[in-house]
Coordinates of C-alpha atoms and ligand atoms in Angstrom, one line a residue:
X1 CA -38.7 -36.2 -43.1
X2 CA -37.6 -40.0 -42.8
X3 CA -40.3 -42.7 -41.8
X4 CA -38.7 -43.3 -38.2
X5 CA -38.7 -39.4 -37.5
X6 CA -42.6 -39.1 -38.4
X7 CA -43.9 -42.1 -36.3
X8 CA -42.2 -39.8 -33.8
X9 CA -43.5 -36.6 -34.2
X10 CA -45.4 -35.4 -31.4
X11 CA -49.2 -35.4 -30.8
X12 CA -51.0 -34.7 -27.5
X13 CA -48.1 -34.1 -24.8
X14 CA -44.8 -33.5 -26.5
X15 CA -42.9 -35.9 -24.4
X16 CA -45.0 -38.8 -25.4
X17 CA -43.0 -39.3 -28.7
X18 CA -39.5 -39.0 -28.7
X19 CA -36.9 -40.2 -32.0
X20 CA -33.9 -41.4 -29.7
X21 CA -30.5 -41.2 -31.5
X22 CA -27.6 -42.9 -30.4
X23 CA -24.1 -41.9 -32.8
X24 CA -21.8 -39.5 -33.6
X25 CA -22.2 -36.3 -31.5
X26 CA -21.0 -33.1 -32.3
X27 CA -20.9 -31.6 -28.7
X28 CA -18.2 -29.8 -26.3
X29 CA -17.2 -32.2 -23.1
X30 CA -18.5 -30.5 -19.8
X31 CA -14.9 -28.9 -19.3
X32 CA -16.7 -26.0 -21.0
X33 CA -18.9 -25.2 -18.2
X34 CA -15.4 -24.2 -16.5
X35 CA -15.5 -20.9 -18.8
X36 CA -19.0 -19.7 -17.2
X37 CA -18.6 -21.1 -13.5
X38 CA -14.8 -19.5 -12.8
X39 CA -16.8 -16.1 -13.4
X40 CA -19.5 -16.7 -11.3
X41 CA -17.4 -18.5 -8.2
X42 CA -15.0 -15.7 -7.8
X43 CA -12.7 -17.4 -5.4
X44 CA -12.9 -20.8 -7.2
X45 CA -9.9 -22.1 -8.9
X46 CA -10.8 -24.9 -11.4
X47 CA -7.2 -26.9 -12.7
X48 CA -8.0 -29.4 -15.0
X49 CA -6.1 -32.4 -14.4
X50 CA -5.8 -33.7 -18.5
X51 CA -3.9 -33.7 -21.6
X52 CA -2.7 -31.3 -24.1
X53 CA -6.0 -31.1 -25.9
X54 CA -8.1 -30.4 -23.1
X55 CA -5.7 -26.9 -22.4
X56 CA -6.0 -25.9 -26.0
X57 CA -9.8 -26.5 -25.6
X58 CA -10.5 -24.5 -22.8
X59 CA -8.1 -21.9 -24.0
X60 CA -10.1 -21.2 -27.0
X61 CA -13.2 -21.7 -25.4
X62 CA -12.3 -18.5 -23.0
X63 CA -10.2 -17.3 -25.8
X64 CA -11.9 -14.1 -26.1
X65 CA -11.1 -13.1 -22.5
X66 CA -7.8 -11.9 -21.4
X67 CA -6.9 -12.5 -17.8
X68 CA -3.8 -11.3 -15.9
X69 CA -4.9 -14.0 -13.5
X70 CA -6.9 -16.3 -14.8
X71 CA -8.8 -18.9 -12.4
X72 CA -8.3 -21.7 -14.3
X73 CA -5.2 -24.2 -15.3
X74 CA -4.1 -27.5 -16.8
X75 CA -2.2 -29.7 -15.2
X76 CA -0.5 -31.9 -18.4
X77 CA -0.7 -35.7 -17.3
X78 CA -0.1 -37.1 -20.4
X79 CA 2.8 -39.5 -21.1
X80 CA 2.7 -41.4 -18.3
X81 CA 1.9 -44.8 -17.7
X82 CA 1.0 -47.1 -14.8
X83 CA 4.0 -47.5 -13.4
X84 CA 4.2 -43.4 -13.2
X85 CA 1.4 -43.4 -11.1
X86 CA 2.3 -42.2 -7.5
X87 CA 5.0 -39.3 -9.6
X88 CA 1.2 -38.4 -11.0
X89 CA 0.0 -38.0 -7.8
X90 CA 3.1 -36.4 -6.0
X91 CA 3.2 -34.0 -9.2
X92 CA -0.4 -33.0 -8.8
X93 CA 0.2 -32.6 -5.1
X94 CA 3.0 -30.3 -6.1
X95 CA 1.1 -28.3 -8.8
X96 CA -1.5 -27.6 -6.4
X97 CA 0.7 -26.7 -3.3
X98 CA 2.7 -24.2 -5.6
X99 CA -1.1 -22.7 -6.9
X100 CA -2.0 -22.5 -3.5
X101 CA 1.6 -20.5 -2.4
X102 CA 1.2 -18.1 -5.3
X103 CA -2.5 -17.4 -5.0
X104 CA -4.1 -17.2 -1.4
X105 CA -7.1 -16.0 -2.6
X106 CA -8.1 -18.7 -4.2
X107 CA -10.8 -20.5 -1.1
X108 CA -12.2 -23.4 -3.2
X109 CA -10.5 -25.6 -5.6
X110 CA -11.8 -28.0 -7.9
X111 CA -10.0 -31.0 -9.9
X112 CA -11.5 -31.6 -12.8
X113 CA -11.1 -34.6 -14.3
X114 CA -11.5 -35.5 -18.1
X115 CA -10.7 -38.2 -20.6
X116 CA -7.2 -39.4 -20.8
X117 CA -6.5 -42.8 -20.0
X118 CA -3.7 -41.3 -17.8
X119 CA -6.4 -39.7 -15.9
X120 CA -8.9 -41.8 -15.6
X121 CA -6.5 -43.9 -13.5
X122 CA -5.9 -41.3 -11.1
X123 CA -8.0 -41.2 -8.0
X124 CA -9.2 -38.1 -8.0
X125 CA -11.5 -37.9 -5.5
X126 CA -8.5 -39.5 -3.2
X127 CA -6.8 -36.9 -4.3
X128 CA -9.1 -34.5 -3.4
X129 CA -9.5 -35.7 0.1
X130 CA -5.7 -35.6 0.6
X131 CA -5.3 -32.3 -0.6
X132 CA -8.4 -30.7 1.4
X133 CA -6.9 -32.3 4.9
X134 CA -3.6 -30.8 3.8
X135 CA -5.0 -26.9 3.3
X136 CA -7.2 -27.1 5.5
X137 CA -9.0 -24.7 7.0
X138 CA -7.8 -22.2 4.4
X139 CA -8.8 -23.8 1.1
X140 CA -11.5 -26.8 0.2
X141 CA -10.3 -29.0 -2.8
X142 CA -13.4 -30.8 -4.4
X143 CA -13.4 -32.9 -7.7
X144 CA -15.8 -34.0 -10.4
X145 CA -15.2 -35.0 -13.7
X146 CA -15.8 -32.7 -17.2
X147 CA -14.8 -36.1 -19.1
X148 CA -16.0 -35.7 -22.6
X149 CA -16.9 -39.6 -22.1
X150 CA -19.3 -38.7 -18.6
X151 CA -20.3 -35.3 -20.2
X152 CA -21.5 -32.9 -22.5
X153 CA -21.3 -29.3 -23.0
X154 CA -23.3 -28.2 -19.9
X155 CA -23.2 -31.0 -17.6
X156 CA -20.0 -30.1 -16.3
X157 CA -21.8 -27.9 -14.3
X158 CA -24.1 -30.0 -12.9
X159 CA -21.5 -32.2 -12.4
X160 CA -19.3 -29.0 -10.3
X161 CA -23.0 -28.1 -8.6
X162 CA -23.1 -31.8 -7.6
X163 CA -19.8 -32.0 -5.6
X164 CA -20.7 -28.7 -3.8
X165 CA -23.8 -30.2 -2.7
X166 CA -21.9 -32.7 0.1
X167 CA -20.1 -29.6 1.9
X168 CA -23.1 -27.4 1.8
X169 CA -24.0 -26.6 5.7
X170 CA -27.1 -27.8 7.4
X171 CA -29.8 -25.3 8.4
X172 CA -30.9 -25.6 11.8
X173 CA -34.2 -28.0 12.2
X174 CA -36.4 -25.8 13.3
X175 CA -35.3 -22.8 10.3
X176 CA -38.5 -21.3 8.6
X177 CA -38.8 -22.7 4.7
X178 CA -36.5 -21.1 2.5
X179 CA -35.6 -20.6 -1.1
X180 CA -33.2 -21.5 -3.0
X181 CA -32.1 -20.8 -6.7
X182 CA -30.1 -23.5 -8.4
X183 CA -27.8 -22.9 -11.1
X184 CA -25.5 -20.6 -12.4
X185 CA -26.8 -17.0 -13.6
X186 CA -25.4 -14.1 -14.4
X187 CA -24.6 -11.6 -11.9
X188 CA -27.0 -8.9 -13.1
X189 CA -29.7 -11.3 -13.8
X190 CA -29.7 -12.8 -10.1
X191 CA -30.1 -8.8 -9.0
X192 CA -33.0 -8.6 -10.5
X193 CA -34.5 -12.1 -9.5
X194 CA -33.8 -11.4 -6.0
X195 CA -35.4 -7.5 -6.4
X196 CA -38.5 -9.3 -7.4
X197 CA -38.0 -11.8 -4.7
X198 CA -37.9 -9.1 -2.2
X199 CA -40.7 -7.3 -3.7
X200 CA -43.5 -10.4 -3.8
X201 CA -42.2 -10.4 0.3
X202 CA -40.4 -14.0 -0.1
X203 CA -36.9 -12.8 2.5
X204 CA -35.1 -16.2 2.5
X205 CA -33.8 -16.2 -0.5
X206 CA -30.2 -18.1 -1.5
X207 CA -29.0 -18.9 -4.9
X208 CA -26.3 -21.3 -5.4
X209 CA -23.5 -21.6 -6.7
X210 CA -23.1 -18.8 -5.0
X211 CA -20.4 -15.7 -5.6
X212 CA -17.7 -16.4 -2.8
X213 CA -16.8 -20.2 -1.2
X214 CA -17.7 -18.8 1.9
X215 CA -21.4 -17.4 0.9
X216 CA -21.9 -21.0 0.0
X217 CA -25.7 -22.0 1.4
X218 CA -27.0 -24.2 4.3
X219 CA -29.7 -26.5 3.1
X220 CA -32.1 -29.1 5.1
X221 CA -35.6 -30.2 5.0
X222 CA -36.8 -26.4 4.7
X223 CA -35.4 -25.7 1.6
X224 CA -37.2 -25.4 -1.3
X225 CA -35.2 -24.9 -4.8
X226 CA -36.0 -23.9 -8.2
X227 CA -34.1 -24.7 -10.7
X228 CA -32.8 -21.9 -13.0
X229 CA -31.2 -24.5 -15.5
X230 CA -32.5 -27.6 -17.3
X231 CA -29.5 -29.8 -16.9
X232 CA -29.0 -29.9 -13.6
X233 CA -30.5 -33.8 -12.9
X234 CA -27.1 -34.6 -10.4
X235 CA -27.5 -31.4 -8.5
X236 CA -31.7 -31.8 -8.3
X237 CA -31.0 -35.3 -6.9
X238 CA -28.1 -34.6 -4.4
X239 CA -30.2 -31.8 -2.9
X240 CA -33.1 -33.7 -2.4
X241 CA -31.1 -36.4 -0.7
X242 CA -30.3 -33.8 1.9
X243 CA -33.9 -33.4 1.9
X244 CA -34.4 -30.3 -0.2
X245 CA -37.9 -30.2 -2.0
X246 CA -37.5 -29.0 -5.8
X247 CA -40.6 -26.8 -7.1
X248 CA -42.0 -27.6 -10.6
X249 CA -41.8 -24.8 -12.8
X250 CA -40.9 -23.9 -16.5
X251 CA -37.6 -22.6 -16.9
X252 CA -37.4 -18.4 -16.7
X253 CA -37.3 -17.5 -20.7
X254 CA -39.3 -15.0 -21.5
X255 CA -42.5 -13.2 -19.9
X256 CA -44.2 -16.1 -19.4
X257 CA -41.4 -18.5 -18.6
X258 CA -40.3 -16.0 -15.9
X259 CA -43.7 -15.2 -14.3
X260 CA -44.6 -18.9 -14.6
X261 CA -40.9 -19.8 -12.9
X262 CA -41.5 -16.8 -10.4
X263 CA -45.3 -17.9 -9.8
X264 CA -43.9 -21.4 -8.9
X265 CA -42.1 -20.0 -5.7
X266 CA -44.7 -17.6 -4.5
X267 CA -47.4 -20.6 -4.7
X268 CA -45.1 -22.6 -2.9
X269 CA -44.6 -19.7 0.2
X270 CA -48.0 -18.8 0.2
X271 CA -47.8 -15.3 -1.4
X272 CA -51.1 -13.5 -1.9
X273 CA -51.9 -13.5 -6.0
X274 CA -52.7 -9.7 -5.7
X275 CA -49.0 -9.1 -4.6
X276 CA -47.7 -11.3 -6.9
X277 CA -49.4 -9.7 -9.5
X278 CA -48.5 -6.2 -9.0
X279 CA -44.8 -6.9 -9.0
X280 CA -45.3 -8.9 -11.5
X281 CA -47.3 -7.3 -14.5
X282 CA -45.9 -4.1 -15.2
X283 CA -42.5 -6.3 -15.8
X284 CA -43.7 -8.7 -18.0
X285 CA -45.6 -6.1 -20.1
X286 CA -42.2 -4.5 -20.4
X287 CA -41.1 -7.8 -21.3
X288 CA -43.8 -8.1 -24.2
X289 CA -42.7 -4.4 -25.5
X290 CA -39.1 -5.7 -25.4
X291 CA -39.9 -8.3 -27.6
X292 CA -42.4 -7.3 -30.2
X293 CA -39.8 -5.8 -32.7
X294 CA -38.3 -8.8 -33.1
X295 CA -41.4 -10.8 -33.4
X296 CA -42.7 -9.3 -36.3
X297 CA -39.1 -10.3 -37.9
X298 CA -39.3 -13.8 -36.4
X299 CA -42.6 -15.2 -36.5
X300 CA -43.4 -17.9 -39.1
X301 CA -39.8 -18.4 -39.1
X302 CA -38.9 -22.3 -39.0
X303 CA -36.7 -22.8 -36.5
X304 CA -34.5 -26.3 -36.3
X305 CA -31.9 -27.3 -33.4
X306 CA -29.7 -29.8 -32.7
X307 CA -28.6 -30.9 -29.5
X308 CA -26.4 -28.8 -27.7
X309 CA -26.7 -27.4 -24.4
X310 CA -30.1 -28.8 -22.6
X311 CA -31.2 -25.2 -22.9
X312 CA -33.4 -26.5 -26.2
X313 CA -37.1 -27.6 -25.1
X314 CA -37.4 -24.0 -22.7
X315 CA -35.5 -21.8 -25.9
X316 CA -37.8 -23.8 -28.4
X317 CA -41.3 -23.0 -26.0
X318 CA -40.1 -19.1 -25.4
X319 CA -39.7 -18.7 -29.5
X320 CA -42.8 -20.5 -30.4
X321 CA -45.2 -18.8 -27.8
X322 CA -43.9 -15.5 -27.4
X323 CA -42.3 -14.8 -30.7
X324 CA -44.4 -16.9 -33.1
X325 CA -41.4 -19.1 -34.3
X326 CA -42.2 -22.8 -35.9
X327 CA -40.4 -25.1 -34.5
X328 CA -39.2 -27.7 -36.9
X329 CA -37.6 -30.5 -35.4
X330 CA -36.3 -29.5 -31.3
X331 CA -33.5 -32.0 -30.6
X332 CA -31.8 -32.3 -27.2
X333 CA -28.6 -33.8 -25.8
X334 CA -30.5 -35.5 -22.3
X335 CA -34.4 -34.9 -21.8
X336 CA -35.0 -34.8 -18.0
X337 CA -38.7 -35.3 -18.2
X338 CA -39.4 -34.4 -15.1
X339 CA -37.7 -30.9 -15.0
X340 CA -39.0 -30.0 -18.6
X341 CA -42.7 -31.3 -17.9
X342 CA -43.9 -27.9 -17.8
X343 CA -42.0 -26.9 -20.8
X344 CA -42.6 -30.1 -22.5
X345 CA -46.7 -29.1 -21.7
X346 CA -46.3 -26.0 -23.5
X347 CA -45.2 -27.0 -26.9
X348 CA -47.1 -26.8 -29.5
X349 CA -48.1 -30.1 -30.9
X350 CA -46.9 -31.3 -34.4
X351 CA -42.9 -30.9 -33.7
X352 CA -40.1 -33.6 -33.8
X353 CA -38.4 -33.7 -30.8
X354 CA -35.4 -35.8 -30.5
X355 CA -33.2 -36.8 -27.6
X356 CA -28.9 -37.5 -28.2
X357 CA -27.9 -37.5 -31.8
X358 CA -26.8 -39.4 -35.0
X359 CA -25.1 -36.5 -36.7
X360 CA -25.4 -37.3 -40.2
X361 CA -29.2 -39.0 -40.0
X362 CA -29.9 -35.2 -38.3
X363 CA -28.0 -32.9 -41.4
X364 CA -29.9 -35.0 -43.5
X365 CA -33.2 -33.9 -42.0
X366 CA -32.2 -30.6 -41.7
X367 CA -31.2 -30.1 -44.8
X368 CA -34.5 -31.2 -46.6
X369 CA -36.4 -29.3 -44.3
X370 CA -34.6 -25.9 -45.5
X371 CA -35.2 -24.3 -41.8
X372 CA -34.7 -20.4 -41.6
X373 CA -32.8 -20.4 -38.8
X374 CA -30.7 -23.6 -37.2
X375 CA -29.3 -23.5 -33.2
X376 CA -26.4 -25.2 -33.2
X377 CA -23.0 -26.5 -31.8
X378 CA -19.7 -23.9 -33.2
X379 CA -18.6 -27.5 -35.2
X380 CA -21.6 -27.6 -37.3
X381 CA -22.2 -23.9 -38.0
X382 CA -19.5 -23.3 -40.3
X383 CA -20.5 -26.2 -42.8
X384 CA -23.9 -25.3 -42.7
X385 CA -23.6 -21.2 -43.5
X386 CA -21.6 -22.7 -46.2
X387 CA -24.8 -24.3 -47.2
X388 CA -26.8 -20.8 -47.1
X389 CA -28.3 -21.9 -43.9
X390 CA -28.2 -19.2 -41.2
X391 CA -27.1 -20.5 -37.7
X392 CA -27.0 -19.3 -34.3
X393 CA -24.1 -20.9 -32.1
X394 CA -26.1 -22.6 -28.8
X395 CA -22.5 -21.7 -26.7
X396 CA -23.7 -17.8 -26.9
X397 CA -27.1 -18.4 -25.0
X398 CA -25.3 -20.1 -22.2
X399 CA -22.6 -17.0 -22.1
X400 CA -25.3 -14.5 -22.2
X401 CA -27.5 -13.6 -20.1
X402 CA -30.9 -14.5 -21.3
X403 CA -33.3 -15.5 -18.0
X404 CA -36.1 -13.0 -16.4
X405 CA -37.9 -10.4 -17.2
X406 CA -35.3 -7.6 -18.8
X407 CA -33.5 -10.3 -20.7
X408 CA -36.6 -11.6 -22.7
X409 CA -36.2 -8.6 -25.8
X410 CA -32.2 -9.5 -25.7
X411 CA -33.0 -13.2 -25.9
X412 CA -35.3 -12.8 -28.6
X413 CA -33.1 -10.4 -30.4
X414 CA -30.2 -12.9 -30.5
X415 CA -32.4 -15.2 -32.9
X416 CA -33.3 -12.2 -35.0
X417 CA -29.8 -11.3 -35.3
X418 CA -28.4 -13.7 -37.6
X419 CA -31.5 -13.6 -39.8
X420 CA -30.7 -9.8 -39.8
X421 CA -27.6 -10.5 -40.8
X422 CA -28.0 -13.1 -43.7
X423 CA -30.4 -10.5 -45.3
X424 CA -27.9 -7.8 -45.5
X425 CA -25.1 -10.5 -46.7
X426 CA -28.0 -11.6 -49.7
X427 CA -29.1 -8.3 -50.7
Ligands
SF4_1 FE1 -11.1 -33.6 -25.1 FE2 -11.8 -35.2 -23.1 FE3 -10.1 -33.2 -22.6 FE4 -12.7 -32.7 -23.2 S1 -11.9 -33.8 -21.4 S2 -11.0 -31.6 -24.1 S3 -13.2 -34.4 -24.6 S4 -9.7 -34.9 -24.0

């Protein structure tokens, strides 16, 4: 470990200490949020508006799925300068119109921006505006940007969640509180969280984004929200401009996580503990079955990950509380202290946390501290198995689903898996 990284280890809270890295980054732009959100929004179109590169990228990001129809597009703007401008415009205009002709089912529509020059000089947002007045009532047109310059891996969705926020309607003043859950989950695991919703006596429940345009939520000064994500900082702060009041919580990995998350809400709505516990304990001690095999695989295992997908500081308190993991060095692409406090709280003390990345000072540290297990971006697993490190790609905890209660033996499986795996390759 180099000097700078152990004035910087943690002691007392784990935020207090933080090694902040500014270089090379080995992450995916936010266009790759596109992948996860087109499944959850099911009458959301998302066409890229970018180059070449940006098509083949979120080809082989979905490459493993096969669509007849797919709901999302590129439209190439490359080769074209100034001068081409309004013919930029006027063909996007087109693109869209013809998208639009050939699928009416498609209710919301989002430009994405990203990083060609020839993009960055289109108004998108203008564009945008245009484009909604044209179709509407039938379709919405909303932009952000998945720019690899403005955004990593998973702030594309925040940045998507963040343009929804505007059109969201306005519950009526004198509305009873109400919950909602922000950020995207799977199907299934949004079942459940409602069931237990439901079953601690909390009725108003909305999650958003939700599964149709026209399910979208109203929100006001009764809304309370949860966050089911850590790296939704836009979203958070565009909701509580429209007055929305965000409940503190850890984030719902694990048992613990997920009654603590769960707990957060039925504080806030005044639900008796008794109830709360009675829906609550018999699924978290399922949870702790769930996971035990795997613990006595994982714990003592040292754990190291770099930056990836925000989902870091919650994974890294889940394997070192409830699976007995060591946490070498946690590293994160953006630390929102204020939505990981209660993570953050839970860490052991002792561990290197670091926030944004120099690539090769982080190898380096990785490599002398011979982890068992790295987390990792699909760009540096390859070199390091090559090593005779095992890795575990971050991308497939974001495509999984790993939050609540019936997740937590799945989510702890998926670090045992590639230790499994290495073993059987050595022997
Ligand atoms: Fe690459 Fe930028 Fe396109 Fe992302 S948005 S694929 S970083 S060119």
């Amino acid at each position: 470990m180099n000097t700078l990284a152990q004035r910087c280890v943690t002691s007392g809270s784990a935020a207090d200490n933080v090694l902040r890295e500014r270089g090379q980054r080995e992450v995916f732009c936010g266009l790759t949020g596109i992948v996860w959100l087109h499944r959850k929004i099911q009458d959301a179109f998302f066409l890229v508006v970018g180059s070449r590169t940006c098509a083949h990228l979120i080809q082989s990001a979905a490459g493993v799925m096969i669509f007849a129809e797919p709901r999302f597009a590129t439209a190439i703007m490359e080769e074209r300068d100034l001068a081409g401008l309004v013919d930029a415009n006027d063909e996007l205009d087109r693109i869209v119109a013809q998208l639009l002709a050939r699928r009416p089912e498609i209710k919301l529509l989002f430009l994405v921006g990203s990083c060609p020059s020839e993009v960055i000089k289109l108004d998108l947002s203008r564009a945008a505006l245009r484009l909604s007045q044209r179709f509407s009532p039938d379709v919405r047109v909303l932009n952000y940007s998945g720019s690899g310059i403005e955004t990593t891996f998973t702030q594309g969705e925040d940045a998507c969640l963040a343009s929804l926020v505007p059109v969201l309607p306005q519950t009526a003043s004198e509305a009873a509180s109400s919950l909602l859950v922000v950020g995207a989950l799977a199907d299934v695991v949004e079942d459940q969280f409602r069931r237990h919703f439901s079953a601690m006596g909390l009725a108003s429940v909305a999650f958003f984004p939700p599964r149709r345009a026209p399910e979208l939520p109203a929100i006001g000064p009764n809304t309370r929200f949860l966050l089911a994500q850590p790296f939704l900082g836009d979203t958070a702060r565009a909701l509580e401009e429209r007055g929305c009041r965000w409940i503190p919580a850890p984030f719902p990995l694990g048992g613990e996580g997920t009654t603590q998350w769960l707990a957060a809400a039925a504080d806030e709505f005044g639900i008796e503990r008794g109830r709360f516990d009675a829906v609550t304990r018999p699924l978290r001690e399922r949870a702790e079955r769930a996971i035990a095999p795997h613990r006595s695989r994982l714990a003592g295992k040292r754990i190291f990950f770099f930056p990836d997908s925000q989902l870091e500081i919650p994974l890294a308190r889940f394997l070192a509380r409830e699976v007995g993991m060591q946490l070498v060095e946690v590293g994160t692409p953006y630390l929102h202290r204020d939505h990981l406090a209660a993570d953050l709280a839970m860490l052991p003390p002792g561990i290197l946390l670091s926030e944004g990345q120099h690539v090769e000072r982080q190898l380096d540290r990785c490599r002398a501290e011979k982890p068992d297990l790295v987390v990792c971006g699909l760009g540096l697993a390859n070199p390091l198995e090559a090593e005779g490190i095992a890795t575990k790609w971050s991308i497939e905890l974001i495509f999984t689903p790993i939050q609540g209660y019936e997740q937590a033996g799945d989510l702890a499986e998926l670090f045992a898996r590639p230790l499994v795996r290495r073993t059987k390759l050595v022997a």
